[in-house]
Amino acid sequence: MVRDVHVVGRRAPMLHLETLTLATGECVLVAGEPGQGHTALALVATGRLAPFEGSVVLTAADGSTSTARDVLRRVSGVVDLPGISEPDDTLTTATVVAEELALARTGSRRSHVHRWLESHELATYRDVRMDDLPGPVRTALLTSLTAERPGVRFLVISLPDRHGGEPAAWWSIAQAFAARGYGVLVQCSRSSARELGATLEPARGDASQRATPVESLRTGVDQMAESSHVPELTVDLDERPPAADGTP
């Protein structure tokens, strides 16, 4: 739960958010134009940036709570955040997979990369540069790799619409990860949110209000079962992430 979070930049507010909740098994869409708090929200919600005011509270399955940033970092991953976690556009898919598997400590040799790509039905993109990947393929690839990291239960997918493709494609991928048991927060532009059926008021107000991403859609596992959207490619979603006692 994000509560009364303020992040202030050198010249203006970067983020002003009263409340936002995300649980495992949920998929939440927040909308805002570039520069309207996306980076700050992704970093604050995952413990990678301390807010100027407010708090981020993690509640475990046993009801215990924590605001420790190192705990938040261990259970969360930020996917494709511009300037932060996005891969170099000149790298090939195979190179990015090798680097991410090394971070996940699951083996990063050529055979590991080949096996991972095959299991996710992405082998045909092995030698394709990141900037040449179709948008939904890129989203599925990087989200799957982030989910490989031990202990990750929450995923923040940042601005997948900037890479093109129909919003329904990357939104259905995000929902599929939520159905697997992750809590998934997706950030997008207001126009993409409207394409997905969200009703949004025009962005108005002072600098503080303009720096507030707006929750646009929220789905849970039951609602996803009724969704007509199907991902454009197969993602390995057969297992829920492992949960130990006290894991949120």
PDB file of N, CA, C and O in Angstrom, residues 29-30 37 40 54 64 67 70 86 88 91 125 127 130 141 161 179 183 185 196 198 202 210 214 217 229 241 243:
ATOM      1  N   LEU A  29      -3.779  -0.971 -13.485  1.00  0.00           N
ATOM      2  CA  LEU A  29      -3.289  -0.069 -14.523  1.00  0.00           C
ATOM      3  C   LEU A  29      -3.350   1.359 -14.001  1.00  0.00           C
ATOM      4  O   LEU A  29      -4.382   1.808 -13.500  1.00  0.00           O
ATOM      5  N   VAL A  30      -2.231   2.085 -14.094  1.00  0.00           N
ATOM      6  CA  VAL A  30      -2.207   3.505 -13.749  1.00  0.00           C
ATOM      7  C   VAL A  30      -1.799   4.296 -14.981  1.00  0.00           C
ATOM      8  O   VAL A  30      -0.926   3.874 -15.742  1.00  0.00           O
ATOM      9  N   GLY A  37       5.159  11.342 -13.042  1.00  0.00           N
ATOM     10  CA  GLY A  37       5.318  10.491 -11.875  1.00  0.00           C
ATOM     11  C   GLY A  37       5.583   9.029 -12.115  1.00  0.00           C
ATOM     12  O   GLY A  37       5.706   8.266 -11.162  1.00  0.00           O
ATOM     13  N   ALA A  40       9.064   7.934 -10.633  1.00  0.00           N
ATOM     14  CA  ALA A  40       9.037   8.043  -9.176  1.00  0.00           C
ATOM     15  C   ALA A  40       8.158   6.972  -8.555  1.00  0.00           C
ATOM     16  O   ALA A  40       8.537   6.346  -7.553  1.00  0.00           O
ATOM     17  N   GLY A  54       5.440  10.319   3.267  1.00  0.00           N
ATOM     18  CA  GLY A  54       4.591   9.157   3.064  1.00  0.00           C
ATOM     19  C   GLY A  54       5.341   7.850   3.243  1.00  0.00           C
ATOM     20  O   GLY A  54       6.504   7.820   3.652  1.00  0.00           O
ATOM     21  N   SER A  64       1.727  -9.583   9.188  1.00  0.00           N
ATOM     22  CA  SER A  64       2.812  -8.697   9.611  1.00  0.00           C
ATOM     23  C   SER A  64       3.099  -7.671   8.515  1.00  0.00           C
ATOM     24  O   SER A  64       2.865  -7.915   7.329  1.00  0.00           O
ATOM     25  N   THR A  67       7.916  -1.639   6.310  1.00  0.00           N
ATOM     26  CA  THR A  67       8.170  -0.498   5.435  1.00  0.00           C
ATOM     27  C   THR A  67       9.638  -0.451   5.035  1.00  0.00           C
ATOM     28  O   THR A  67      10.087   0.532   4.443  1.00  0.00           O
ATOM     29  N   ASP A  70      14.667  -2.452   1.832  1.00  0.00           N
ATOM     30  CA  ASP A  70      15.373  -3.634   1.346  1.00  0.00           C
ATOM     31  C   ASP A  70      14.417  -4.823   1.184  1.00  0.00           C
ATOM     32  O   ASP A  70      14.586  -5.642   0.281  1.00  0.00           O
ATOM     33  N   GLU A  86      15.578  -0.469 -18.419  1.00  0.00           N
ATOM     34  CA  GLU A  86      15.433  -0.865 -19.810  1.00  0.00           C
ATOM     35  C   GLU A  86      16.788  -1.307 -20.362  1.00  0.00           C
ATOM     36  O   GLU A  86      17.817  -0.714 -20.060  1.00  0.00           O
ATOM     37  N   ASP A  88      19.807  -1.971 -23.190  1.00  0.00           N
ATOM     38  CA  ASP A  88      20.358  -1.222 -24.315  1.00  0.00           C
ATOM     39  C   ASP A  88      19.691  -1.696 -25.599  1.00  0.00           C
ATOM     40  O   ASP A  88      19.604  -2.901 -25.859  1.00  0.00           O
ATOM     41  N   LEU A  91      21.460  -4.321 -27.929  1.00  0.00           N
ATOM     42  CA  LEU A  91      21.717  -5.698 -27.516  1.00  0.00           C
ATOM     43  C   LEU A  91      20.736  -6.654 -28.182  1.00  0.00           C
ATOM     44  O   LEU A  91      19.582  -6.310 -28.439  1.00  0.00           O
ATOM     45  N   TYR A 125      13.450 -15.102 -31.924  1.00  0.00           N
ATOM     46  CA  TYR A 125      13.920 -13.733 -31.696  1.00  0.00           C
ATOM     47  C   TYR A 125      15.335 -13.693 -31.121  1.00  0.00           C
ATOM     48  O   TYR A 125      15.811 -12.617 -30.748  1.00  0.00           O
ATOM     49  N   ASP A 127      18.424 -13.602 -32.148  1.00  0.00           N
ATOM     50  CA  ASP A 127      19.426 -12.671 -32.671  1.00  0.00           C
ATOM     51  C   ASP A 127      18.856 -11.308 -33.036  1.00  0.00           C
ATOM     52  O   ASP A 127      19.530 -10.495 -33.675  1.00  0.00           O
ATOM     53  N   MET A 130      17.015  -5.516 -29.440  1.00  0.00           N
ATOM     54  CA  MET A 130      15.890  -5.132 -28.589  1.00  0.00           C
ATOM     55  C   MET A 130      15.017  -4.069 -29.236  1.00  0.00           C
ATOM     56  O   MET A 130      13.795  -4.089 -29.095  1.00  0.00           O
ATOM     57  N   LEU A 141       8.918 -10.822 -22.925  1.00  0.00           N
ATOM     58  CA  LEU A 141      10.296 -11.251 -22.682  1.00  0.00           C
ATOM     59  C   LEU A 141      10.835 -10.670 -21.384  1.00  0.00           C
ATOM     60  O   LEU A 141      11.307 -11.401 -20.498  1.00  0.00           O
ATOM     61  N   ASP A 161       3.423   0.722 -23.723  1.00  0.00           N
ATOM     62  CA  ASP A 161       2.844   1.304 -24.929  1.00  0.00           C
ATOM     63  C   ASP A 161       3.845   2.129 -25.728  1.00  0.00           C
ATOM     64  O   ASP A 161       3.605   2.418 -26.907  1.00  0.00           O
ATOM     65  N   ALA A 179      -2.570 -13.710 -12.938  1.00  0.00           N
ATOM     66  CA  ALA A 179      -3.253 -14.988 -12.773  1.00  0.00           C
ATOM     67  C   ALA A 179      -2.299 -16.052 -12.243  1.00  0.00           C
ATOM     68  O   ALA A 179      -2.717 -16.998 -11.574  1.00  0.00           O
ATOM     69  N   GLY A 183       1.536  -9.816  -8.112  1.00  0.00           N
ATOM     70  CA  GLY A 183       0.862  -8.530  -8.122  1.00  0.00           C
ATOM     71  C   GLY A 183       1.506  -7.709  -9.225  1.00  0.00           C
ATOM     72  O   GLY A 183       2.727  -7.529  -9.224  1.00  0.00           O
ATOM     73  N   LEU A 185       1.633  -4.150 -11.466  1.00  0.00           N
ATOM     74  CA  LEU A 185       1.283  -2.755 -11.672  1.00  0.00           C
ATOM     75  C   LEU A 185       1.782  -2.350 -13.051  1.00  0.00           C
ATOM     76  O   LEU A 185       2.961  -2.508 -13.362  1.00  0.00           O
ATOM     77  N   LEU A 196      -8.181   0.774 -23.522  1.00  0.00           N
ATOM     78  CA  LEU A 196      -8.500  -0.439 -22.768  1.00  0.00           C
ATOM     79  C   LEU A 196      -9.843  -0.332 -22.044  1.00  0.00           C
ATOM     80  O   LEU A 196     -10.230  -1.240 -21.316  1.00  0.00           O
ATOM     81  N   ALA A 198     -10.855   2.395 -20.030  1.00  0.00           N
ATOM     82  CA  ALA A 198     -10.885   3.249 -18.835  1.00  0.00           C
ATOM     83  C   ALA A 198     -11.543   4.582 -19.152  1.00  0.00           C
ATOM     84  O   ALA A 198     -11.405   5.118 -20.258  1.00  0.00           O
ATOM     85  N   PRO A 202     -10.152  14.730 -18.199  1.00  0.00           N
ATOM     86  CA  PRO A 202      -8.994  15.440 -18.746  1.00  0.00           C
ATOM     87  C   PRO A 202      -8.028  15.830 -17.631  1.00  0.00           C
ATOM     88  O   PRO A 202      -8.442  16.150 -16.521  1.00  0.00           O
ATOM     89  N   ARG A 210      -0.790  17.283 -11.613  1.00  0.00           N
ATOM     90  CA  ARG A 210      -0.289  16.752 -12.880  1.00  0.00           C
ATOM     91  C   ARG A 210       0.744  15.656 -12.653  1.00  0.00           C
ATOM     92  O   ARG A 210       1.020  14.869 -13.544  1.00  0.00           O
ATOM     93  N   VAL A 214      -3.018   8.167 -12.416  1.00  0.00           N
ATOM     94  CA  VAL A 214      -4.392   7.869 -12.025  1.00  0.00           C
ATOM     95  C   VAL A 214      -4.660   6.377 -12.201  1.00  0.00           C
ATOM     96  O   VAL A 214      -4.412   5.819 -13.275  1.00  0.00           O
ATOM     97  N   LEU A 217      -7.664   0.938 -14.223  1.00  0.00           N
ATOM     98  CA  LEU A 217      -8.303  -0.367 -14.269  1.00  0.00           C
ATOM     99  C   LEU A 217      -7.707  -1.246 -13.185  1.00  0.00           C
ATOM    100  O   LEU A 217      -6.538  -1.097 -12.819  1.00  0.00           O
ATOM    101  N   HIS A 229      -9.453 -10.958 -23.950  1.00  0.00           N
ATOM    102  CA  HIS A 229      -8.140 -10.653 -24.490  1.00  0.00           C
ATOM    103  C   HIS A 229      -7.208 -11.850 -24.327  1.00  0.00           C
ATOM    104  O   HIS A 229      -7.139 -12.454 -23.271  1.00  0.00           O
ATOM    105  N   PRO A 241       4.593 -18.283  -8.445  1.00  0.00           N
ATOM    106  CA  PRO A 241       5.896 -18.099  -7.831  1.00  0.00           C
ATOM    107  C   PRO A 241       5.944 -18.791  -6.486  1.00  0.00           C
ATOM    108  O   PRO A 241       4.927 -18.893  -5.794  1.00  0.00           O
ATOM    109  N   ALA A 243       6.207 -19.629  -2.663  1.00  0.00           N
ATOM    110  CA  ALA A 243       5.877 -18.831  -1.470  1.00  0.00           C
ATOM    111  C   ALA A 243       6.338 -19.581  -0.231  1.00  0.00           C
ATOM    112  O   ALA A 243       5.999 -20.736  -0.012  1.00  0.00           O
TER     113      ALA A 243
END
